[in-house]
Amino acid sequence: MPKELLLQVTPEIAANELLLKDYLSKQIKVASAEIQHVSILKRSIDARQKAIKINLKVLIYLKGEVFQENILQLPDYPNVTNAQEVIVVGAGPAGLFAALQLIELGLKPILIERGKDVRGRRRDLKAINRDHIVDEDSNYCFGEGGAGTYSDGKLYTRSKKRGDVNRILELLVAYGATLDILVDAHPHIGTNKLPKIIEDIREKIKECGGQVLFETRVIDILIKNNEVEGIVTQNGDRILANKLILATGHSARDIFELLDRKKILIEAKPFALGVRAEHPQSLIDSIQYSCDYRGELLPPAPYSIVKQVAGRGMYSFCMCPGGVIAPCATSPGEVVTNGWSPSKRDQVTANSGIVVELKLEDFKPFAKFGALAGMEFQKSIEQKAWHLAGKTQKVPAQKMIDFTQSKVSKEIPKTSYVPGTTSIELGQVFPGFLTQILRQGFTEFGKSMRGYLTNEAILHAPESRTSSPVRIPRDGITLEHLQIKGLYPCGEGAGYAGGIISAAIDGEKCALMVGEALNKKPRIIT
């Protein structure tokens, strides 16, 4: 039977099939010609020592052993044209995977998305970058695929308790993603490749009889006797169903306001906030790989760093090797940053959110807003940054060392942030406690990563949409809202996910609970 091995090899061996076979032949003491095939099951980089190694988990097939290419296929989805309808609000990963799971259960999803389809969004992204025009329904956060589509497509999650990560990855491969996402320790699709995959998921939903409605914003949820009856759109149309999966993402402030206005229970939730730091990718490579030039065999280096500063966590978030910084405002009068990378991660800069954990007590100045206090705190910083930078989509920026020394940078070099920057002392953007922690934290970062603290790095403010400032409480078993029957809060916006994979898993879980409530069980496909 095939032999499984864990090994550590040089980047040259890992990148060359013949060299790898020769290496393995010596390890298992057989002739190289006897090795029929090597399947790489897992791959990661170990850069802790000066001599960088690649960790591999492989399966070795010798001649005579049966090897079959692993071809992942889609589930045998039924046609649900005439099936019972379930409303899914939001076509991000939570909503899309909820819709697919509903179809597997024999239910008809009506998928409602306020933004445009994944291709149509591009014109509005161009408008925010070039013309500083923010479309409140179509931007980097809203539209088919959600925020992940045009903000990197990272597929790893720190939580292994949320559900079946491999199932989501395998479904993505079946819809067109590369097999590498099943192998790499930190899988990543890339902003340039995700749109086609998302289009294919949408077309499958429609092909099976589901409905997908774009440019359709929910303005009301119909409720009678504490039970969902349907929704109302911005055109006044009513769509009726007694099961609603609410997967609107953490930037859908109007939904939080709607729930609050209707006295539907929501809670303020802590989140994290800070800046997005951009370095030359070559500098990050030299720090992480301890070399002047990383060569062709190593990918652009990422980094992950966490410090405790004044009793709070300060950490890197959504790090984008070979990537760019994007304008992610969802309303006029605010600026927001995020980062993304193309699939090749071949841009000359690296960027990462550097954020500080907030506490509920930080929102006390906004206590009059109740459960929306954190959201209003977040909004106030985004609006202040917009004013300070010139009331366009330019963002306040400062060189890193200058920031730690409270010194306005005389000149900000051109960065990857297309709308542009305005030199500002970033202490003006943030509350005093947050500024102090960021300044101290960057100094600590520089001690751990020699060369990281530099004026070659440019800080852009703010990085504020790390997670939802609101939690929509739900039952831990049924996943229904604690107060409203038939309402299933889902994904990042509800406070139950933190990225593409965890959001997709939560979407599936909510769909399964809807199915259970309707006595629909997953089909076992043999």
Short mmCIF file of C-alpha atoms in Angstrom, two decimals:
data_model
loop_
_atom_site.label_atom_id
_atom_site.label_comp_id
_atom_site.label_asym_id
_atom_site.label_seq_id
_atom_site.Cartn_x
_atom_site.Cartn_y
_atom_site.Cartn_z
CA MET A 1 0.00 0.00 0.00
CA PRO A 2 1.17 3.64 -0.49
CA LYS A 3 3.65 4.88 2.11
CA GLU A 4 3.04 8.16 3.94
CA LEU A 5 6.05 10.23 4.98
CA LEU A 6 6.70 13.48 6.80
CA LEU A 7 9.88 15.15 5.63
CA GLN A 8 11.78 18.40 5.50
CA VAL A 9 13.59 19.31 2.28
CA THR A 10 15.23 22.28 0.58
CA PRO A 11 13.10 24.56 -1.59
CA GLU A 12 14.97 23.19 -4.66
CA ILE A 13 13.93 19.60 -3.90
CA ALA A 14 10.35 20.60 -3.05
CA ALA A 15 9.98 22.42 -6.39
CA ASN A 16 11.41 19.66 -8.61
CA GLU A 17 9.56 16.37 -9.06
CA LEU A 18 12.67 14.42 -10.14
CA LEU A 19 14.79 15.71 -7.27
CA LEU A 20 11.99 14.88 -4.84
CA LYS A 21 11.73 11.32 -6.18
CA ASP A 22 15.50 10.87 -5.83
CA TYR A 23 15.37 12.16 -2.27
CA LEU A 24 12.46 9.87 -1.36
CA SER A 25 14.09 6.85 -2.94
CA LYS A 26 16.98 7.21 -0.51
CA GLN A 27 14.60 7.67 2.41
CA ILE A 28 12.62 4.50 1.73
CA LYS A 29 15.57 2.63 0.20
CA VAL A 30 14.15 1.83 -3.22
CA ALA A 31 15.31 2.76 -6.70
CA SER A 32 13.96 6.08 -7.94
CA ALA A 33 12.54 4.32 -11.00
CA GLU A 34 10.37 2.20 -8.68
CA ILE A 35 8.45 5.28 -7.50
CA GLN A 36 5.38 5.59 -9.70
CA HIS A 37 3.89 8.77 -8.20
CA VAL A 38 4.27 11.15 -5.25
CA SER A 39 1.19 12.93 -3.92
CA ILE A 40 1.89 16.00 -1.79
CA LEU A 41 -0.73 16.08 0.95
CA LYS A 42 0.48 19.08 2.98
CA ARG A 43 3.11 21.77 2.43
CA SER A 44 4.48 24.55 4.64
CA ILE A 45 7.61 26.68 4.97
CA ASP A 46 9.95 26.53 7.96
CA ALA A 47 11.94 29.79 7.97
CA ARG A 48 13.06 29.65 11.61
CA GLN A 49 16.65 28.87 10.65
CA LYS A 50 18.92 30.56 8.13
CA ALA A 51 18.70 27.48 5.89
CA ILE A 52 15.01 27.56 4.90
CA LYS A 53 13.23 24.23 4.65
CA ILE A 54 9.94 23.05 3.19
CA ASN A 55 7.84 20.72 5.33
CA LEU A 56 6.05 18.09 3.25
CA LYS A 57 3.60 15.34 3.97
CA VAL A 58 3.65 12.96 1.01
CA LEU A 59 2.09 9.70 -0.13
CA ILE A 60 4.44 7.50 -2.18
CA TYR A 61 3.06 5.04 -4.75
CA LEU A 62 5.45 2.36 -5.98
CA LYS A 63 5.05 0.50 -9.25
CA GLY A 64 2.17 -1.93 -9.03
CA GLU A 65 0.27 0.11 -6.46
CA VAL A 66 -3.01 1.57 -7.65
CA PHE A 67 -2.93 5.34 -8.01
CA GLN A 68 -5.97 7.34 -9.13
CA GLU A 69 -6.01 11.09 -9.67
CA ASN A 70 -8.20 12.78 -7.06
CA ILE A 71 -10.93 14.45 -9.10
CA LEU A 72 -13.31 16.36 -6.87
CA GLN A 73 -16.89 16.50 -8.06
CA LEU A 74 -19.85 18.59 -7.04
CA PRO A 75 -22.63 17.05 -4.97
CA ASP A 76 -25.61 15.65 -6.87
CA TYR A 77 -27.77 18.72 -6.37
CA PRO A 78 -31.52 18.21 -6.89
CA ASN A 79 -33.78 20.60 -8.79
CA VAL A 80 -35.57 22.78 -6.24
CA THR A 81 -37.63 24.97 -8.58
CA ASN A 82 -40.90 24.04 -6.87
CA ALA A 83 -39.53 23.35 -3.39
CA GLN A 84 -40.18 25.22 -0.16
CA GLU A 85 -38.49 28.64 -0.21
CA VAL A 86 -35.94 30.00 2.24
CA ILE A 87 -34.70 33.60 2.09
CA VAL A 88 -30.94 34.14 2.30
CA VAL A 89 -29.85 37.78 2.64
CA GLY A 90 -26.29 38.45 1.54
CA ALA A 91 -24.27 36.76 -1.22
CA GLY A 92 -20.94 36.58 0.58
CA PRO A 93 -19.40 33.22 1.47
CA ALA A 94 -21.92 32.61 4.28
CA GLY A 95 -24.89 33.29 2.01
CA LEU A 96 -23.54 31.42 -1.02
CA PHE A 97 -22.69 28.28 0.94
CA ALA A 98 -25.97 28.47 2.84
CA ALA A 99 -27.78 28.54 -0.52
CA LEU A 100 -25.82 25.53 -1.81
CA GLN A 101 -26.54 23.58 1.37
CA LEU A 102 -30.24 24.42 1.17
CA ILE A 103 -30.31 22.99 -2.34
CA GLU A 104 -28.66 19.79 -1.09
CA LEU A 105 -31.48 19.58 1.46
CA GLY A 106 -34.12 19.97 -1.27
CA LEU A 107 -35.02 23.56 -0.33
CA LYS A 108 -35.18 26.56 -2.67
CA PRO A 109 -32.95 29.49 -1.71
CA ILE A 110 -33.97 33.00 -2.64
CA LEU A 111 -30.57 34.71 -2.44
CA ILE A 112 -30.86 38.48 -2.05
CA GLU A 113 -27.84 40.75 -2.57
CA ARG A 114 -27.86 44.55 -2.28
CA GLY A 115 -24.85 44.90 -4.59
CA LYS A 116 -24.12 43.95 -8.16
CA ASP A 117 -22.89 40.68 -9.59
CA VAL A 118 -19.19 39.99 -9.28
CA ARG A 119 -18.31 41.46 -12.70
CA GLY A 120 -20.61 44.46 -12.39
CA ARG A 121 -18.87 45.48 -9.15
CA ARG A 122 -15.68 46.32 -11.04
CA ARG A 123 -16.98 49.61 -12.42
CA ASP A 124 -17.85 50.78 -8.92
CA LEU A 125 -14.44 49.73 -7.58
CA LYS A 126 -12.86 51.78 -10.35
CA ALA A 127 -15.04 54.75 -9.37
CA ILE A 128 -13.95 54.68 -5.73
CA ASN A 129 -10.27 54.33 -6.68
CA ARG A 130 -10.16 56.88 -9.49
CA ASP A 131 -13.02 59.29 -8.84
CA HIS A 132 -13.43 58.94 -5.04
CA ILE A 133 -17.11 58.03 -5.52
CA VAL A 134 -18.56 55.57 -2.99
CA ASP A 135 -21.61 53.57 -4.07
CA GLU A 136 -23.36 52.54 -0.85
CA ASP A 137 -24.58 49.26 -2.36
CA SER A 138 -21.66 48.27 -4.60
CA ASN A 139 -18.09 48.54 -3.32
CA TYR A 140 -15.28 46.41 -1.90
CA CYS A 141 -17.60 45.16 0.88
CA PHE A 142 -20.99 44.85 -0.83
CA GLY A 143 -21.79 42.80 -3.90
CA GLU A 144 -21.63 39.20 -5.06
CA GLY A 145 -19.00 37.27 -3.14
CA GLY A 146 -18.89 39.79 -0.30
CA ALA A 147 -15.77 41.48 1.04
CA GLY A 148 -13.56 38.45 0.42
CA THR A 149 -13.93 38.56 -3.35
CA TYR A 150 -11.89 41.70 -3.86
CA SER A 151 -9.89 41.56 -0.65
CA ASP A 152 -7.49 38.69 -1.08
CA GLY A 153 -9.33 35.37 -0.87
CA LYS A 154 -7.43 33.95 2.10
CA LEU A 155 -8.76 30.52 2.99
CA TYR A 156 -7.18 29.69 6.32
CA THR A 157 -8.88 29.90 9.65
CA ARG A 158 -7.41 29.78 13.14
CA SER A 159 -10.45 27.95 14.47
CA LYS A 160 -10.65 24.21 13.86
CA LYS A 161 -13.80 23.83 15.94
CA ARG A 162 -16.25 25.60 13.65
CA GLY A 163 -16.81 22.73 11.24
CA ASP A 164 -15.44 20.82 8.29
CA VAL A 165 -12.78 23.07 6.73
CA ASN A 166 -11.81 20.43 4.15
CA ARG A 167 -15.38 20.17 2.86
CA ILE A 168 -15.40 23.89 2.03
CA LEU A 169 -11.95 23.71 0.41
CA GLU A 170 -12.96 20.68 -1.65
CA LEU A 171 -16.13 22.42 -2.82
CA LEU A 172 -14.06 25.42 -3.89
CA VAL A 173 -11.77 23.11 -5.87
CA ALA A 174 -14.80 21.48 -7.49
CA TYR A 175 -15.93 24.97 -8.52
CA GLY A 176 -12.56 25.75 -10.09
CA ALA A 177 -9.99 26.59 -7.42
CA THR A 178 -6.53 25.05 -7.73
CA LEU A 179 -5.74 21.83 -5.85
CA ASP A 180 -2.99 23.76 -4.06
CA ILE A 181 -5.55 25.08 -1.58
CA LEU A 182 -5.89 21.53 -0.22
CA VAL A 183 -2.14 21.29 0.29
CA ASP A 184 -0.76 24.64 1.43
CA ALA A 185 -0.69 25.49 5.12
CA HIS A 186 -2.03 28.98 4.32
CA PRO A 187 -4.23 28.48 1.24
CA HIS A 188 -5.07 31.48 -0.88
CA ILE A 189 -6.98 31.87 -4.14
CA GLY A 190 -6.30 35.49 -5.05
CA THR A 191 -8.54 38.40 -5.88
CA ASN A 192 -8.02 37.89 -9.62
CA LYS A 193 -9.24 34.26 -9.59
CA LEU A 194 -12.13 34.35 -7.13
CA PRO A 195 -14.69 36.08 -9.40
CA LYS A 196 -14.93 33.13 -11.84
CA ILE A 197 -15.41 30.66 -8.96
CA ILE A 198 -18.14 32.82 -7.46
CA GLU A 199 -19.86 33.15 -10.83
CA ASP A 200 -19.88 29.36 -11.18
CA ILE A 201 -21.44 28.95 -7.72
CA ARG A 202 -24.14 31.46 -8.61
CA GLU A 203 -24.88 29.73 -11.91
CA LYS A 204 -25.18 26.38 -10.13
CA ILE A 205 -27.69 27.87 -7.67
CA LYS A 206 -29.78 29.18 -10.58
CA GLU A 207 -29.40 25.99 -12.60
CA CYS A 208 -30.87 24.02 -9.69
CA GLY A 209 -33.90 26.31 -9.45
CA GLY A 210 -32.74 28.76 -6.80
CA GLN A 211 -33.26 32.50 -7.26
CA VAL A 212 -30.51 35.12 -7.14
CA LEU A 213 -31.58 38.76 -6.92
CA PHE A 214 -28.92 41.47 -7.31
CA GLU A 215 -29.26 45.19 -6.55
CA THR A 216 -31.98 44.24 -4.08
CA ARG A 217 -31.59 45.78 -0.65
CA VAL A 218 -33.62 44.61 2.33
CA ILE A 219 -35.22 47.55 4.15
CA ASP A 220 -37.56 45.65 6.47
CA ILE A 221 -38.11 42.21 7.95
CA LEU A 222 -41.74 41.19 8.23
CA ILE A 223 -42.49 39.71 11.65
CA LYS A 224 -45.76 38.56 13.19
CA ASN A 225 -46.05 37.10 16.70
CA ASN A 226 -42.24 37.02 16.94
CA GLU A 227 -41.96 34.87 13.82
CA VAL A 228 -40.45 35.77 10.44
CA GLU A 229 -42.91 36.17 7.56
CA GLY A 230 -40.61 37.63 4.91
CA ILE A 231 -38.77 40.78 3.86
CA VAL A 232 -39.41 44.08 2.09
CA THR A 233 -37.01 45.41 -0.56
CA GLN A 234 -36.08 49.00 -1.38
CA ASN A 235 -38.59 48.89 -4.27
CA GLY A 236 -41.42 48.00 -1.90
CA ASP A 237 -41.58 44.39 -3.05
CA ARG A 238 -42.46 41.75 -0.48
CA ILE A 239 -40.81 38.35 -0.55
CA LEU A 240 -42.51 35.90 1.79
CA ALA A 241 -40.98 32.93 3.60
CA ASN A 242 -40.93 31.89 7.24
CA LYS A 243 -37.23 31.03 7.30
CA LEU A 244 -34.60 33.77 6.86
CA ILE A 245 -30.83 33.33 6.96
CA LEU A 246 -29.34 36.76 7.64
CA ALA A 247 -25.80 36.74 6.22
CA THR A 248 -25.22 40.42 5.50
CA GLY A 249 -21.59 40.89 6.58
CA HIS A 250 -20.09 43.12 9.24
CA SER A 251 -20.34 46.38 7.26
CA ALA A 252 -24.15 46.28 6.77
CA ARG A 253 -24.83 49.01 9.30
CA ASP A 254 -28.32 49.64 7.97
CA ILE A 255 -29.28 46.07 8.94
CA PHE A 256 -28.01 46.56 12.48
CA GLU A 257 -29.98 49.81 12.64
CA LEU A 258 -33.09 48.05 11.30
CA LEU A 259 -32.88 45.33 13.95
CA ASP A 260 -32.33 47.93 16.67
CA ARG A 261 -35.26 50.01 15.44
CA LYS A 262 -37.54 46.97 15.47
CA LYS A 263 -36.43 46.08 19.02
CA ILE A 264 -34.91 42.82 17.79
CA LEU A 265 -32.25 41.80 20.28
CA ILE A 266 -28.67 42.68 19.32
CA GLU A 267 -25.55 43.24 21.42
CA ALA A 268 -22.46 45.45 21.21
CA LYS A 269 -19.39 43.30 20.53
CA PRO A 270 -15.68 44.10 20.98
CA PHE A 271 -13.59 44.21 17.81
CA ALA A 272 -10.12 45.47 16.85
CA LEU A 273 -9.01 48.68 15.15
CA GLY A 274 -5.77 50.27 14.01
CA VAL A 275 -3.85 51.00 10.82
CA ARG A 276 -2.69 49.23 7.67
CA ALA A 277 1.09 49.14 7.39
CA GLU A 278 2.83 48.84 4.01
CA HIS A 279 6.47 47.75 3.61
CA PRO A 280 8.50 46.92 0.51
CA GLN A 281 8.01 43.18 -0.03
CA SER A 282 11.78 42.79 -0.43
CA LEU A 283 12.26 44.15 3.10
CA ILE A 284 9.78 41.64 4.58
CA ASP A 285 11.50 38.87 2.60
CA SER A 286 14.89 39.83 4.01
CA ILE A 287 13.51 39.85 7.56
CA GLN A 288 11.61 36.58 7.30
CA TYR A 289 14.02 34.60 5.14
CA SER A 290 17.26 36.15 6.50
CA CYS A 291 18.55 36.74 2.99
CA ASP A 292 19.15 39.61 0.59
CA TYR A 293 17.11 37.98 -2.20
CA ARG A 294 14.56 35.23 -1.74
CA GLY A 295 15.01 33.76 -5.24
CA GLU A 296 12.39 32.15 -7.48
CA LEU A 297 11.58 29.10 -5.34
CA LEU A 298 10.23 30.84 -2.26
CA PRO A 299 6.95 32.76 -2.22
CA PRO A 300 6.77 36.38 -1.06
CA ALA A 301 7.12 36.15 2.71
CA PRO A 302 4.16 36.77 5.01
CA TYR A 303 4.46 37.65 8.67
CA SER A 304 2.35 37.22 11.77
CA ILE A 305 3.09 39.05 14.98
CA VAL A 306 1.27 39.45 18.29
CA LYS A 307 2.20 41.52 21.34
CA GLN A 308 0.56 42.37 24.64
CA VAL A 309 0.75 46.14 25.10
CA ALA A 310 -0.74 47.83 28.15
CA GLY A 311 -2.92 44.80 28.79
CA ARG A 312 -4.28 44.58 25.24
CA GLY A 313 -3.47 42.46 22.25
CA MET A 314 -1.89 44.27 19.30
CA TYR A 315 -1.44 42.06 16.26
CA SER A 316 -1.13 41.74 12.51
CA PHE A 317 -4.40 41.10 10.69
CA CYS A 318 -5.14 40.00 7.12
CA MET A 319 -1.48 40.17 6.06
CA CYS A 320 -1.12 40.47 2.25
CA PRO A 321 2.28 39.50 0.79
CA GLY A 322 2.88 41.01 -2.64
CA GLY A 323 -0.37 42.91 -2.31
CA VAL A 324 -1.99 46.33 -2.30
CA ILE A 325 -4.11 48.47 0.01
CA ALA A 326 -7.70 49.12 -1.09
CA PRO A 327 -10.32 51.78 -0.25
CA CYS A 328 -13.18 49.98 1.51
CA ALA A 329 -15.59 52.70 2.57
CA THR A 330 -19.27 51.76 2.30
CA SER A 331 -20.72 55.27 2.65
CA PRO A 332 -19.69 58.77 1.53
CA GLY A 333 -17.97 60.75 4.25
CA GLU A 334 -15.73 57.99 5.57
CA VAL A 335 -12.45 56.28 4.67
CA VAL A 336 -11.58 52.65 5.40
CA THR A 337 -8.58 50.55 4.38
CA ASN A 338 -8.15 46.85 3.68
CA GLY A 339 -5.62 44.78 1.77
CA TRP A 340 -5.60 42.16 -0.99
CA SER A 341 -3.20 40.14 -3.10
CA PRO A 342 -3.46 38.67 -6.60
CA SER A 343 -2.96 34.91 -6.89
CA LYS A 344 0.74 35.29 -7.76
CA ARG A 345 1.32 37.79 -4.96
CA ASP A 346 3.64 39.59 -7.33
CA GLN A 347 3.23 43.23 -6.27
CA VAL A 348 6.32 45.01 -4.90
CA THR A 349 4.72 45.87 -1.56
CA ALA A 350 3.44 43.89 1.42
CA ASN A 351 0.74 45.18 3.73
CA SER A 352 -1.01 44.13 6.89
CA GLY A 353 -3.59 45.46 9.25
CA ILE A 354 -1.95 46.24 12.60
CA VAL A 355 -4.77 46.45 15.10
CA VAL A 356 -5.46 46.72 18.82
CA GLU A 357 -8.20 44.82 20.60
CA LEU A 358 -10.96 47.05 21.92
CA LYS A 359 -13.13 46.52 24.98
CA LEU A 360 -16.78 47.34 25.56
CA GLU A 361 -15.73 50.02 28.07
CA ASP A 362 -14.02 51.90 25.21
CA PHE A 363 -17.47 52.60 23.73
CA LYS A 364 -18.82 54.45 26.80
CA PRO A 365 -18.75 57.87 25.04
CA PHE A 366 -21.30 56.35 22.64
CA ALA A 367 -23.45 54.67 25.30
CA LYS A 368 -26.59 56.52 24.14
CA PHE A 369 -26.55 54.32 21.03
CA GLY A 370 -27.02 51.18 23.12
CA ALA A 371 -26.07 48.02 21.24
CA LEU A 372 -24.78 50.18 18.37
CA ALA A 373 -22.18 51.93 20.55
CA GLY A 374 -19.23 50.03 19.04
CA MET A 375 -20.49 50.69 15.54
CA GLU A 376 -20.75 54.42 16.25
CA PHE A 377 -17.24 54.42 17.75
CA GLN A 378 -15.98 52.76 14.56
CA LYS A 379 -17.90 55.18 12.37
CA SER A 380 -16.59 58.24 14.23
CA ILE A 381 -12.97 57.30 13.52
CA GLU A 382 -13.65 56.60 9.83
CA GLN A 383 -15.40 59.97 9.48
CA LYS A 384 -12.66 61.84 11.34
CA ALA A 385 -10.04 60.30 9.03
CA TRP A 386 -12.09 61.41 6.00
CA HIS A 387 -12.18 65.00 7.27
CA LEU A 388 -8.48 65.10 8.15
CA ALA A 389 -7.32 63.68 4.81
CA GLY A 390 -9.26 66.21 2.72
CA LYS A 391 -12.81 64.85 2.40
CA THR A 392 -12.01 62.49 -0.47
CA GLN A 393 -10.98 58.84 -0.49
CA LYS A 394 -7.41 59.83 0.32
CA VAL A 395 -6.37 58.44 3.71
CA PRO A 396 -4.29 59.89 6.53
CA ALA A 397 -0.76 58.44 6.34
CA GLN A 398 2.49 58.66 8.26
CA LYS A 399 5.90 57.00 8.16
CA MET A 400 6.20 54.37 10.87
CA ILE A 401 9.10 55.80 12.88
CA ASP A 402 7.63 59.30 12.54
CA PHE A 403 4.41 57.95 14.06
CA THR A 404 6.22 56.47 17.06
CA GLN A 405 7.89 59.87 17.57
CA SER A 406 4.70 61.95 17.08
CA LYS A 407 6.31 63.66 14.10
CA VAL A 408 4.42 64.67 10.95
CA SER A 409 6.07 63.07 7.92
CA LYS A 410 7.36 65.78 5.57
CA GLU A 411 6.62 63.70 2.52
CA ILE A 412 4.71 60.46 1.96
CA PRO A 413 6.04 58.44 -0.99
CA LYS A 414 3.56 56.92 -3.42
CA THR A 415 2.00 53.80 -1.95
CA SER A 416 -0.20 51.04 -3.40
CA TYR A 417 -3.31 52.85 -2.12
CA VAL A 418 -4.58 54.25 -5.43
CA PRO A 419 -6.79 57.15 -4.21
CA GLY A 420 -3.72 58.63 -2.52
CA THR A 421 -2.60 59.73 0.93
CA THR A 422 -2.43 62.90 3.02
CA SER A 423 0.39 63.38 5.51
CA ILE A 424 -1.25 63.55 8.94
CA GLU A 425 -0.04 62.91 12.47
CA LEU A 426 -2.14 59.79 13.06
CA GLY A 427 -2.57 60.61 16.73
CA GLN A 428 -5.28 63.01 15.48
CA VAL A 429 -7.29 60.09 14.08
CA PHE A 430 -7.44 57.84 17.14
CA PRO A 431 -8.38 58.25 20.80
CA GLY A 432 -5.36 58.87 23.02
CA PHE A 433 -5.26 55.39 24.58
CA LEU A 434 -5.25 53.73 21.16
CA THR A 435 -2.54 56.02 19.79
CA GLN A 436 -0.33 55.30 22.80
CA ILE A 437 -0.73 51.53 22.43
CA LEU A 438 0.02 51.64 18.70
CA ARG A 439 3.16 53.72 19.23
CA GLN A 440 4.46 51.44 21.95
CA GLY A 441 3.46 48.35 20.00
CA PHE A 442 5.37 49.29 16.85
CA THR A 443 8.47 49.79 18.97
CA GLU A 444 7.96 46.28 20.39
CA PHE A 445 7.37 44.87 16.90
CA GLY A 446 10.71 46.34 15.84
CA LYS A 447 12.48 44.42 18.60
CA SER A 448 11.00 41.11 17.46
CA MET A 449 11.41 41.68 13.71
CA ARG A 450 14.68 43.52 13.17
CA GLY A 451 14.16 46.01 10.37
CA TYR A 452 10.35 46.11 10.66
CA LEU A 453 10.34 49.48 12.46
CA THR A 454 11.41 51.76 9.63
CA ASN A 455 10.37 54.91 7.81
CA GLU A 456 10.25 52.79 4.67
CA ALA A 457 6.95 51.57 6.10
CA ILE A 458 3.90 53.77 5.59
CA LEU A 459 0.92 53.61 7.94
CA HIS A 460 -2.54 54.18 6.44
CA ALA A 461 -5.50 54.91 8.72
CA PRO A 462 -7.84 53.45 9.64
CA GLU A 463 -8.05 49.65 9.46
CA SER A 464 -11.41 49.44 11.16
CA ARG A 465 -13.52 46.63 9.64
CA THR A 466 -11.76 43.68 11.27
CA SER A 467 -14.92 42.06 12.61
CA SER A 468 -18.47 42.95 13.44
CA PRO A 469 -19.08 45.60 16.13
CA VAL A 470 -22.43 43.91 16.77
CA ARG A 471 -23.47 40.37 17.68
CA ILE A 472 -26.95 39.10 16.82
CA PRO A 473 -27.57 36.50 19.54
CA ARG A 474 -28.79 33.05 18.59
CA ASP A 475 -29.52 29.74 20.27
CA GLY A 476 -26.37 27.64 20.58
CA ILE A 477 -28.09 24.51 19.23
CA THR A 478 -30.85 25.58 16.82
CA LEU A 479 -28.94 28.72 15.65
CA GLU A 480 -32.26 30.60 15.63
CA HIS A 481 -32.40 34.11 17.00
CA LEU A 482 -33.19 34.08 20.71
CA GLN A 483 -36.31 36.16 20.20
CA ILE A 484 -37.51 35.80 16.59
CA LYS A 485 -38.50 32.36 15.32
CA GLY A 486 -37.31 31.61 11.79
CA LEU A 487 -34.49 34.18 11.88
CA TYR A 488 -31.01 32.67 11.58
CA PRO A 489 -28.19 35.22 12.19
CA CYS A 490 -25.22 33.99 10.18
CA GLY A 491 -21.57 34.64 9.40
CA GLU A 492 -19.30 37.59 10.11
CA GLY A 493 -22.02 40.22 10.33
CA ALA A 494 -23.81 38.33 13.07
CA GLY A 495 -20.56 37.82 14.98
CA TYR A 496 -20.07 34.08 14.29
CA ALA A 497 -17.26 33.97 11.73
CA GLY A 498 -13.99 35.64 10.83
CA GLY A 499 -13.07 35.02 7.21
CA ILE A 500 -14.14 33.20 4.06
CA ILE A 501 -13.85 29.65 5.40
CA SER A 502 -15.47 30.17 8.78
CA ALA A 503 -18.26 32.23 7.16
CA ALA A 504 -18.92 29.49 4.59
CA ILE A 505 -19.01 26.86 7.35
CA ASP A 506 -21.44 28.97 9.37
CA GLY A 507 -23.64 29.39 6.29
CA GLU A 508 -23.81 25.62 5.88
CA LYS A 509 -24.55 25.12 9.58
CA CYS A 510 -27.43 27.61 9.49
CA ALA A 511 -28.86 25.96 6.39
CA LEU A 512 -28.67 22.56 8.08
CA MET A 513 -30.54 23.93 11.10
CA VAL A 514 -33.20 25.38 8.80
CA GLY A 515 -33.47 21.96 7.20
CA GLU A 516 -33.77 20.29 10.58
CA ALA A 517 -36.54 22.69 11.60
CA LEU A 518 -38.35 21.80 8.38
CA ASN A 519 -37.58 18.09 8.86
CA LYS A 520 -35.21 18.02 5.88
CA LYS A 521 -32.17 15.81 6.35
CA PRO A 522 -28.94 15.85 4.30
CA ARG A 523 -28.95 13.15 1.66
CA ILE A 524 -26.26 10.51 2.02
CA ILE A 525 -24.63 10.14 -1.39
CA THR A 526 -22.85 6.85 -1.98
#
